Short mmCIF file of C-alpha atoms and ligand atoms in Angstrom, two decimals:
data_model
loop_
_atom_site.label_atom_id
_atom_site.label_comp_id
_atom_site.label_asym_id
_atom_site.label_seq_id
_atom_site.Cartn_x
_atom_site.Cartn_y
_atom_site.Cartn_z
CA MET A 1 53.03 -4.58 19.22
CA THR A 2 50.76 -4.55 22.12
CA ASP A 3 47.72 -6.97 22.33
CA PRO A 4 45.39 -7.82 19.21
CA LEU A 5 41.81 -7.22 19.45
CA ARG A 6 39.88 -10.16 19.52
CA LEU A 7 36.49 -9.97 17.56
CA GLY A 8 33.74 -12.70 17.89
CA ILE A 9 31.24 -12.41 15.24
CA ALA A 10 27.71 -13.15 15.30
CA GLY A 11 25.74 -13.40 11.99
CA LEU A 12 27.70 -14.36 8.88
CA GLY A 13 25.45 -13.55 5.89
CA THR A 14 26.16 -10.62 3.89
CA VAL A 15 27.75 -8.44 5.91
CA GLY A 16 29.48 -10.87 8.31
CA VAL A 17 31.14 -12.21 5.51
CA GLY A 18 32.37 -8.83 4.38
CA VAL A 19 33.76 -8.03 8.06
CA VAL A 20 35.57 -11.70 7.79
CA LYS A 21 37.24 -10.59 4.63
CA ILE A 22 38.19 -7.22 5.60
CA VAL A 23 40.15 -8.45 8.56
CA GLN A 24 41.61 -11.32 6.49
CA GLN A 25 42.59 -9.17 3.39
CA HIS A 26 43.47 -5.97 5.07
CA ALA A 27 45.26 -7.14 8.07
CA ASP A 28 48.57 -5.21 7.48
CA LEU A 29 46.58 -2.25 7.14
CA LEU A 30 44.19 -2.42 10.16
CA THR A 31 47.07 -3.14 12.02
CA ALA A 32 48.84 -0.37 11.12
CA ARG A 33 45.90 2.17 11.73
CA SER A 34 45.17 1.48 15.24
CA GLY A 35 48.70 0.04 16.40
CA ARG A 36 47.29 -3.19 16.91
CA PRO A 37 46.31 -6.62 15.23
CA VAL A 38 42.66 -7.33 14.78
CA THR A 39 42.14 -10.70 15.10
CA ILE A 40 38.77 -12.74 14.79
CA SER A 41 38.68 -15.74 17.63
CA ALA A 42 35.16 -17.53 16.90
CA VAL A 43 32.17 -16.93 14.56
CA SER A 44 28.92 -17.83 15.35
CA ALA A 45 25.89 -18.26 12.47
CA ARG A 46 22.60 -20.22 11.75
CA SER A 47 24.71 -22.95 9.52
CA ARG A 48 28.14 -24.21 10.37
CA GLU A 49 28.36 -25.88 7.12
CA LYS A 50 27.20 -23.35 4.59
CA ASP A 51 29.64 -22.28 2.00
CA ARG A 52 29.96 -18.59 2.42
CA GLY A 53 32.70 -18.66 -0.39
CA VAL A 54 35.50 -17.54 2.75
CA ASP A 55 37.35 -19.87 4.79
CA ILE A 56 36.31 -19.58 8.10
CA SER A 57 38.15 -23.02 9.22
CA GLY A 58 40.84 -20.91 11.59
CA TYR A 59 38.20 -19.70 13.93
CA ASP A 60 36.25 -21.55 16.79
CA TRP A 61 32.64 -22.01 16.18
CA GLU A 62 29.88 -21.37 18.38
CA ASP A 63 26.38 -22.08 17.77
CA ASP A 64 25.13 -20.13 20.57
CA PRO A 65 25.71 -16.35 20.08
CA VAL A 66 25.22 -15.56 23.66
CA ALA A 67 27.94 -18.01 24.46
CA LEU A 68 30.37 -16.52 21.60
CA ALA A 69 29.78 -13.08 23.42
CA LYS A 70 30.85 -14.45 26.89
CA ARG A 71 34.28 -15.89 25.72
CA GLU A 72 37.21 -15.03 27.31
CA ASP A 73 39.42 -14.46 23.70
CA VAL A 74 36.38 -11.91 22.37
CA ASP A 75 37.21 -8.40 23.40
CA LEU A 76 34.69 -7.18 21.20
CA LEU A 77 31.24 -8.53 20.07
CA VAL A 78 30.29 -8.15 16.52
CA GLU A 79 26.43 -8.28 16.24
CA LEU A 80 25.05 -8.53 12.73
CA MET A 81 22.48 -11.06 12.81
CA GLY A 82 19.80 -8.28 12.74
CA GLY A 83 16.36 -8.60 14.31
CA GLU A 84 14.94 -5.93 16.96
CA ASP A 85 14.82 -8.63 19.91
CA GLY A 86 15.79 -12.48 20.30
CA PRO A 87 19.10 -13.57 19.49
CA ALA A 88 20.85 -10.45 18.82
CA LYS A 89 19.30 -8.60 21.79
CA ALA A 90 20.57 -11.78 23.90
CA ALA A 91 23.80 -11.81 22.89
CA THR A 92 24.65 -8.14 23.03
CA GLU A 93 23.29 -7.81 26.33
CA ALA A 94 25.31 -11.08 27.54
CA ALA A 95 28.18 -9.19 25.89
CA ILE A 96 27.83 -6.08 27.45
CA ALA A 97 27.26 -8.14 31.12
CA ALA A 98 30.45 -9.99 30.25
CA GLY A 99 32.79 -6.61 29.96
CA LYS A 100 32.87 -6.27 25.91
CA ASP A 101 32.74 -3.74 23.99
CA VAL A 102 29.90 -4.38 20.99
CA VAL A 103 29.65 -2.93 16.90
CA THR A 104 26.42 -3.71 15.48
CA ALA A 105 24.60 -3.12 12.07
CA ASN A 106 21.23 -3.65 14.14
CA LYS A 107 18.99 -0.62 13.59
CA ALA A 108 16.05 -2.38 14.75
CA MET A 109 16.92 -3.52 18.14
CA LEU A 110 18.71 0.04 18.86
CA ALA A 111 15.60 1.91 17.74
CA HIS A 112 13.45 -0.05 20.44
CA HIS A 113 16.39 -0.35 23.17
CA GLY A 114 18.81 1.83 22.46
CA GLN A 115 18.64 4.13 25.25
CA ALA A 116 18.72 0.88 27.80
CA MET A 117 21.56 -0.85 26.08
CA ALA A 118 23.23 2.72 25.86
CA GLU A 119 22.97 3.25 29.63
CA ALA A 120 23.67 -0.87 30.52
CA ALA A 121 26.87 -0.32 28.38
CA GLU A 122 27.93 3.05 29.91
CA ASP A 123 27.63 0.98 33.52
CA ALA A 124 29.68 -1.50 32.99
CA GLY A 125 32.39 0.70 30.96
CA ARG A 126 31.70 -0.58 27.51
CA VAL A 127 30.47 1.17 24.30
CA ILE A 128 28.21 -0.12 21.78
CA ARG A 129 28.86 1.76 18.12
CA PHE A 130 26.45 1.38 15.09
CA GLU A 131 28.06 3.00 11.88
CA ALA A 132 26.85 0.46 10.10
CA ALA A 133 23.24 0.53 11.18
CA VAL A 134 22.24 3.87 9.36
CA ALA A 135 22.76 4.23 5.53
CA GLY A 136 25.27 1.44 4.85
CA GLY A 137 28.84 2.86 3.80
CA ILE A 138 28.03 6.18 4.49
CA PRO A 139 29.81 7.53 7.80
CA VAL A 140 26.65 9.16 8.94
CA VAL A 141 26.88 8.70 12.67
CA LYS A 142 30.37 9.27 12.47
CA ALA A 143 29.79 12.56 10.99
CA LEU A 144 27.29 13.75 13.31
CA THR A 145 28.83 12.79 16.26
CA GLU A 146 32.55 13.44 15.63
CA GLY A 147 32.63 15.93 12.92
CA LEU A 148 29.78 18.00 13.15
CA ALA A 149 30.02 18.23 17.42
CA GLY A 150 30.30 21.68 17.60
CA ASN A 151 27.53 22.66 15.92
CA ARG A 152 23.70 22.93 17.18
CA ILE A 153 22.30 20.59 14.39
CA THR A 154 18.87 22.25 12.75
CA ARG A 155 18.04 19.61 10.58
CA VAL A 156 18.73 15.74 9.48
CA MET A 157 17.49 14.29 6.55
CA GLY A 158 17.72 11.74 3.99
CA VAL A 159 16.78 9.10 1.67
CA MET A 160 17.83 6.09 3.91
CA ASN A 161 16.40 3.12 2.02
CA GLY A 162 17.86 2.42 -1.12
CA THR A 163 14.88 0.05 -1.77
CA CYS A 164 12.03 2.22 -2.02
CA ASN A 165 14.52 4.46 -3.78
CA TYR A 166 14.81 2.06 -6.21
CA ILE A 167 11.42 1.37 -6.77
CA LEU A 168 10.57 4.80 -7.00
CA THR A 169 13.50 5.91 -9.55
CA ARG A 170 12.37 2.24 -11.65
CA MET A 171 8.66 3.40 -11.57
CA GLN A 172 9.43 6.59 -13.58
CA SER A 173 12.39 5.94 -15.86
CA ALA A 174 10.11 2.99 -17.07
CA GLY A 175 7.21 3.71 -16.40
CA LEU A 176 5.98 0.66 -14.60
CA SER A 177 3.35 0.07 -11.95
CA TYR A 178 4.42 -0.12 -7.72
CA ASP A 179 3.18 -3.87 -7.93
CA GLU A 180 5.42 -4.03 -11.23
CA VAL A 181 8.25 -3.08 -9.64
CA PHE A 182 7.99 -4.34 -6.07
CA GLU A 183 8.23 -7.92 -7.80
CA GLU A 184 11.16 -7.19 -10.13
CA ALA A 185 12.95 -5.59 -6.74
CA ASN A 186 11.63 -9.12 -5.13
CA GLN A 187 13.52 -10.96 -8.18
CA LEU A 188 16.61 -9.04 -7.98
CA GLY A 189 16.69 -10.01 -4.20
CA PHE A 190 16.74 -5.95 -2.71
CA LEU A 191 13.71 -6.43 -0.38
CA GLU A 192 14.52 -7.75 3.80
CA ALA A 193 12.87 -10.96 4.29
CA ASP A 194 9.99 -8.74 5.82
CA PRO A 195 9.11 -6.32 2.68
CA ASN A 196 7.42 -4.36 5.08
CA LEU A 197 10.56 -3.12 6.57
CA ASP A 198 11.49 -1.76 3.41
CA VAL A 199 8.34 -0.44 1.71
CA GLY A 200 6.49 0.44 4.90
CA GLY A 201 9.04 3.10 5.98
CA ILE A 202 10.12 1.40 9.09
CA ASP A 203 13.85 0.45 8.02
CA ALA A 204 14.44 3.89 7.32
CA GLY A 205 11.98 4.92 10.61
CA HIS A 206 14.40 3.43 12.73
CA LYS A 207 17.32 4.92 11.17
CA LEU A 208 16.28 8.59 11.47
CA ALA A 209 15.27 7.48 14.92
CA LEU A 210 18.79 6.85 15.76
CA LEU A 211 19.83 10.06 13.80
CA SER A 212 17.80 12.22 15.92
CA ALA A 213 19.37 10.90 18.96
CA ILE A 214 22.54 11.91 18.22
CA ALA A 215 21.54 15.16 17.02
CA TYR A 216 19.02 16.47 19.42
CA GLY A 217 20.30 14.65 22.34
CA THR A 218 17.19 12.85 23.16
CA GLN A 219 16.37 9.31 23.95
CA VAL A 220 15.56 7.12 20.76
CA ASP A 221 11.80 7.63 19.95
CA PHE A 222 11.19 5.26 16.92
CA GLY A 223 7.32 5.52 18.41
CA GLY A 224 7.76 9.61 17.58
CA VAL A 225 8.42 9.09 14.19
CA ALA A 226 5.20 9.70 12.18
CA LEU A 227 5.71 6.84 9.47
CA GLU A 228 4.27 6.39 5.94
CA GLY A 229 5.53 3.55 3.36
CA ILE A 230 5.69 3.90 -0.38
CA GLY A 231 2.86 1.24 -1.41
CA GLN A 232 0.41 4.58 -2.07
CA VAL A 233 2.76 6.06 -4.73
CA THR A 234 1.33 5.49 -8.12
CA ILE A 235 2.87 6.16 -11.37
CA GLU A 236 0.54 8.69 -12.15
CA ASP A 237 1.71 10.76 -9.52
CA ILE A 238 5.31 10.18 -10.41
CA ASN A 239 4.74 11.54 -13.74
CA GLN A 240 2.25 14.59 -12.56
CA ALA A 241 5.10 15.35 -9.69
CA ALA A 242 7.66 15.06 -12.74
CA GLU A 243 5.66 17.56 -14.94
CA LEU A 244 5.37 19.97 -11.89
CA GLY A 245 9.63 20.01 -11.78
CA PHE A 246 9.17 17.29 -8.50
CA ARG A 247 10.68 13.36 -8.02
CA ILE A 248 8.90 11.33 -4.74
CA LYS A 249 11.03 10.38 -2.52
CA LEU A 250 10.88 8.32 0.63
CA LEU A 251 12.07 11.30 2.73
CA GLY A 252 13.29 11.19 6.52
CA VAL A 253 13.37 14.38 8.47
CA ALA A 254 14.07 15.64 11.84
CA ARG A 255 14.03 18.75 13.18
CA LEU A 256 13.95 19.99 16.86
CA SER A 257 12.43 23.43 17.43
CA GLY A 258 10.53 25.42 20.08
CA ARG A 259 7.54 23.22 19.21
CA GLY A 260 9.39 19.85 19.80
CA LEU A 261 10.75 17.19 17.90
CA GLU A 262 9.31 15.93 14.53
CA GLN A 263 10.56 13.07 12.83
CA ARG A 264 8.65 12.34 10.19
CA MET A 265 9.30 9.19 7.11
CA THR A 266 6.92 9.72 4.27
CA PRO A 267 6.78 10.09 0.87
CA CYS A 268 7.57 13.60 -0.04
CA LEU A 269 7.81 15.72 -3.28
CA VAL A 270 11.07 17.41 -3.58
CA PRO A 271 12.35 19.83 -6.46
CA ALA A 272 13.95 17.98 -9.51
CA ASN A 273 17.34 19.42 -9.43
CA SER A 274 17.95 19.39 -6.32
CA PRO A 275 20.57 16.77 -4.72
CA ILE A 276 18.26 14.29 -2.99
CA GLY A 277 15.95 14.93 -6.56
CA GLN A 278 18.51 13.24 -8.29
CA LEU A 279 19.35 10.32 -6.37
CA GLU A 280 18.89 7.77 -8.82
CA GLY A 281 18.51 3.64 -7.87
CA GLY A 282 19.44 2.13 -4.49
CA THR A 283 21.80 4.85 -3.35
CA ASN A 284 21.70 6.55 -0.17
CA MET A 285 21.91 10.32 0.85
CA VAL A 286 22.02 12.36 3.80
CA VAL A 287 21.61 15.97 4.35
CA LEU A 288 22.76 17.27 7.73
CA GLU A 289 22.13 20.98 8.49
CA GLY A 290 24.31 22.91 11.75
CA ASP A 291 24.06 26.21 12.36
CA SER A 292 28.14 26.32 12.04
CA VAL A 293 28.69 24.24 9.26
CA ASP A 294 25.35 24.99 7.16
CA GLN A 295 24.87 21.90 5.26
CA ILE A 296 27.03 18.77 4.04
CA VAL A 297 25.80 16.15 1.78
CA LEU A 298 26.53 12.82 1.80
CA ARG A 299 26.23 10.40 -0.46
CA GLY A 300 26.69 6.45 -1.10
CA PRO A 301 25.51 3.14 -1.00
CA GLY A 302 23.24 2.14 1.76
CA ALA A 303 23.40 -1.73 1.73
CA GLY A 304 25.51 -4.30 0.41
CA GLU A 305 28.53 -6.95 1.43
CA GLY A 306 31.33 -4.09 1.34
CA PRO A 307 29.70 -1.11 2.05
CA THR A 308 28.37 -2.10 5.35
CA ALA A 309 31.19 -3.97 6.07
CA SER A 310 33.42 -0.86 5.52
CA ALA A 311 30.75 0.96 8.53
CA VAL A 312 31.41 -2.13 10.83
CA MET A 313 34.96 -1.91 10.52
CA ALA A 314 35.31 1.75 10.98
CA ASP A 315 34.14 1.40 14.47
CA VAL A 316 36.09 -1.78 15.32
CA LEU A 317 38.99 0.59 14.36
CA ASP A 318 37.82 2.96 16.57
CA ILE A 319 37.81 0.48 19.43
CA ALA A 320 41.26 -1.02 18.32
CA ARG A 321 42.64 2.58 18.50
CA GLY A 322 40.90 3.39 22.09
CA ILE A 323 38.45 5.92 20.94
CA ARG A 324 35.38 5.12 22.84
CA VAL A 325 32.31 7.60 21.72
CA SER A 326 29.28 7.16 23.68
CA THR A 327 26.56 5.15 21.76
CA PHE A 328 24.78 8.39 20.93
CA GLY A 329 27.55 10.99 21.17
CA GLN A 330 26.72 11.79 24.73
CA PRO A 331 26.50 10.09 28.29
CA ALA A 332 23.06 8.01 27.94
CA ARG A 333 21.82 9.26 31.06
CA SER A 334 21.74 12.83 30.12
CA LEU A 335 20.02 12.33 26.67
CA VAL A 336 16.44 13.87 27.79
CA ALA A 337 13.31 12.33 26.66
CA ALA A 338 12.01 13.20 23.30
CA ASN A 339 9.21 16.13 23.45
CA ARG A 340 7.04 15.23 20.29
CA ALA A 341 6.15 18.12 18.04
CA ALA A 342 2.26 17.73 18.21
CA VAL A 343 1.75 18.74 14.73
CA ALA A 344 4.30 18.75 11.34
CA THR A 345 5.95 22.11 10.35
CA ALA A 346 3.76 24.04 7.80
CA ALA A 347 4.46 23.18 4.06
CA PRO A 348 3.51 23.41 0.51
CA TYR A 349 1.32 20.41 -0.69
CA TYR A 350 0.80 18.48 -3.67
CA LEU A 351 -2.87 17.76 -4.06
CA ARG A 352 -4.30 15.49 -6.78
CA LEU A 353 -8.03 15.59 -7.18
CA ALA A 354 -10.80 13.54 -9.90
CA LEU A 355 -13.07 16.31 -10.31
CA ARG A 356 -16.81 16.09 -12.10
CA ASP A 357 -16.32 18.09 -15.59
CA LYS A 358 -19.31 20.61 -14.64
CA PRO A 359 -19.52 24.12 -14.38
CA GLY A 360 -18.49 25.55 -11.01
CA ALA A 361 -16.32 22.34 -9.88
CA LEU A 362 -13.52 24.24 -9.87
CA ALA A 363 -14.85 27.12 -7.38
CA LYS A 364 -16.18 24.78 -5.59
CA VAL A 365 -12.60 23.19 -4.77
CA ALA A 366 -11.18 26.74 -4.45
CA ALA A 367 -14.08 27.55 -1.93
CA VAL A 368 -13.48 24.56 0.61
CA LEU A 369 -9.83 25.04 0.14
CA SER A 370 -10.13 28.99 1.44
CA ASP A 371 -12.34 27.96 4.21
CA CYS A 372 -9.71 26.02 5.33
CA GLY A 373 -7.30 28.74 5.06
CA ILE A 374 -5.33 26.95 2.47
CA SER A 375 -3.61 29.46 -0.53
CA ILE A 376 -3.16 28.16 -4.14
CA ASP A 377 0.45 28.42 -5.16
CA ARG A 378 -0.59 26.80 -9.00
CA MET A 379 -3.36 24.82 -10.32
CA ARG A 380 -3.73 22.42 -13.51
CA GLN A 381 -6.11 20.99 -15.20
CA ARG A 382 -5.31 18.33 -17.67
CA SER A 383 -7.16 17.50 -21.18
CA HIS A 384 -9.02 14.28 -20.50
CA GLY A 385 -11.35 11.57 -22.39
CA GLY A 386 -13.00 10.50 -19.31
CA GLU A 387 -15.90 11.64 -17.06
CA ASP A 388 -13.54 13.26 -14.41
CA ALA A 389 -11.05 15.64 -14.78
CA PRO A 390 -7.61 15.28 -13.10
CA VAL A 391 -6.72 18.80 -11.15
CA LEU A 392 -3.11 18.77 -9.80
CA ILE A 393 -2.99 21.86 -7.08
CA VAL A 394 0.49 23.26 -5.36
CA THR A 395 -0.18 25.02 -2.21
CA HIS A 396 1.56 27.66 -0.69
CA LYS A 397 2.68 26.83 2.77
CA THR A 398 0.08 24.97 4.62
CA ALA A 399 -0.36 24.00 8.24
CA ALA A 400 -0.81 20.03 8.71
CA PRO A 401 -4.84 20.58 10.11
CA SER A 402 -5.91 22.91 7.46
CA LEU A 403 -4.56 20.16 4.66
CA GLN A 404 -6.45 17.23 6.96
CA GLU A 405 -9.62 19.37 7.12
CA ALA A 406 -9.48 20.18 3.51
CA LEU A 407 -8.96 16.57 2.62
CA GLU A 408 -11.96 15.48 4.60
CA ALA A 409 -13.91 18.49 3.07
CA LEU A 410 -13.30 17.92 -0.29
CA PRO A 411 -14.97 14.36 -1.09
CA ARG A 412 -18.04 15.58 0.50
CA THR A 413 -18.68 18.14 -1.91
CA ASP A 414 -20.68 16.82 -4.87
CA VAL A 415 -17.83 17.65 -7.21
CA VAL A 416 -14.81 15.71 -6.08
CA THR A 417 -15.00 11.91 -6.64
CA GLY A 418 -12.28 9.41 -4.79
CA HIS A 419 -9.89 10.25 -2.44
CA PRO A 420 -7.85 12.87 -3.09
CA VAL A 421 -3.90 12.61 -2.92
CA ALA A 422 -1.76 15.01 -0.81
CA LEU A 423 1.79 14.66 -0.72
CA ARG A 424 3.94 17.32 1.31
CA ILE A 425 6.43 19.26 -0.77
CA GLU A 426 9.88 19.40 1.37
CA ASP A 427 12.35 22.13 0.59
CA VAL A 428 15.63 20.52 0.54
N1 LIG B 1 17.03 -2.75 3.33
C1 LIG B 1 17.63 -1.40 3.58
C2 LIG B 1 17.66 -0.63 1.73
C3 LIG B 1 19.15 -1.98 3.72
O1 LIG B 1 17.43 -1.10 1.31
O2 LIG B 1 18.36 0.48 2.09
C4 LIG B 1 19.10 -2.56 5.61
O3 LIG B 1 18.82 -1.20 6.31
#
């Protein structure tokens, strides 16, 4: 029997406890699969006394995660504290400097410091793996890095924040407002400590930026993700979109073309009968497209104790087996700086306008759209009781600058009241 792989676990929240449980409950299976025992030497968390429902008395305790990372009896730091900087970053850097490998679920840290950390790890002959950072239990990092390694990746797309998908699907099924469902999600404990990480699209944007780096061989460029959260999505738009045969999703899309790297995490309309359109509740879905494989769709739980710990253990087992893949699938110094696309690829758009009900109003709207080079695919005016008529327009493919021009021009007419709503329709 070869030497055990000895873990130091920093962070004993939901995921950390899940990892301890797998190590304890599946010891035989882990040894059989990797050819060596996987053991825990020491753990670290904020409170030593807290009852976590799992026996940690057999492990040494460290108050300081940096001290944990440097211990001689730790081969691999499992970083599950979270947070972009602070203790997570300090412990990860300390582990690499001390010659340990690192497995982390920390998307924020890698989205901001991934390039420097990957370079430091490689210089030290160590690896940093992060399956659990993206889409919880879905093995999407492995799928992109290994399973699709022979493809030129043409598009990465997905719903990668379960909380947002829960909110949007629950608004539709229960006919509730955003604020009502947000509060419900809060009561259910779905939201991150800083809810804006979820509903502001930041958490999902971090995940997309990490997948882009692997897919396109670019340095992680979270700053290049066009981010828009779901706070402005109304039940009215959800219902109108449904009547037109669409669903509204917080959708991430990354693609590299001659125009550069385009990364978006924004509310979009997708066909209701598409796999993404049918995704309900807190589940995640990632769609990967490559020149040889065509398209694969991965669906599964994006958060929670078991699923996220499952992803952590996949990385731990790779390291136990001696599989040492570069953090972003190729040597860190060969990753090139992302060349950001100046504008998004043209797409059809959903527009909702409130229109004064008077002769010629629709003609004025049509004239503005025509002046901006926007062609109408479908248009619908609802019967209405009040002064303003709700008008829905689906455009043909429209360049983003043309849309912007129209959105600025429409409120300047004397027939459009308020601000028009515009949502991109993504071809999924
Ligand atoms: N808060 C995330 C979600 C899980 O709701 O999907 C952690 O990234």
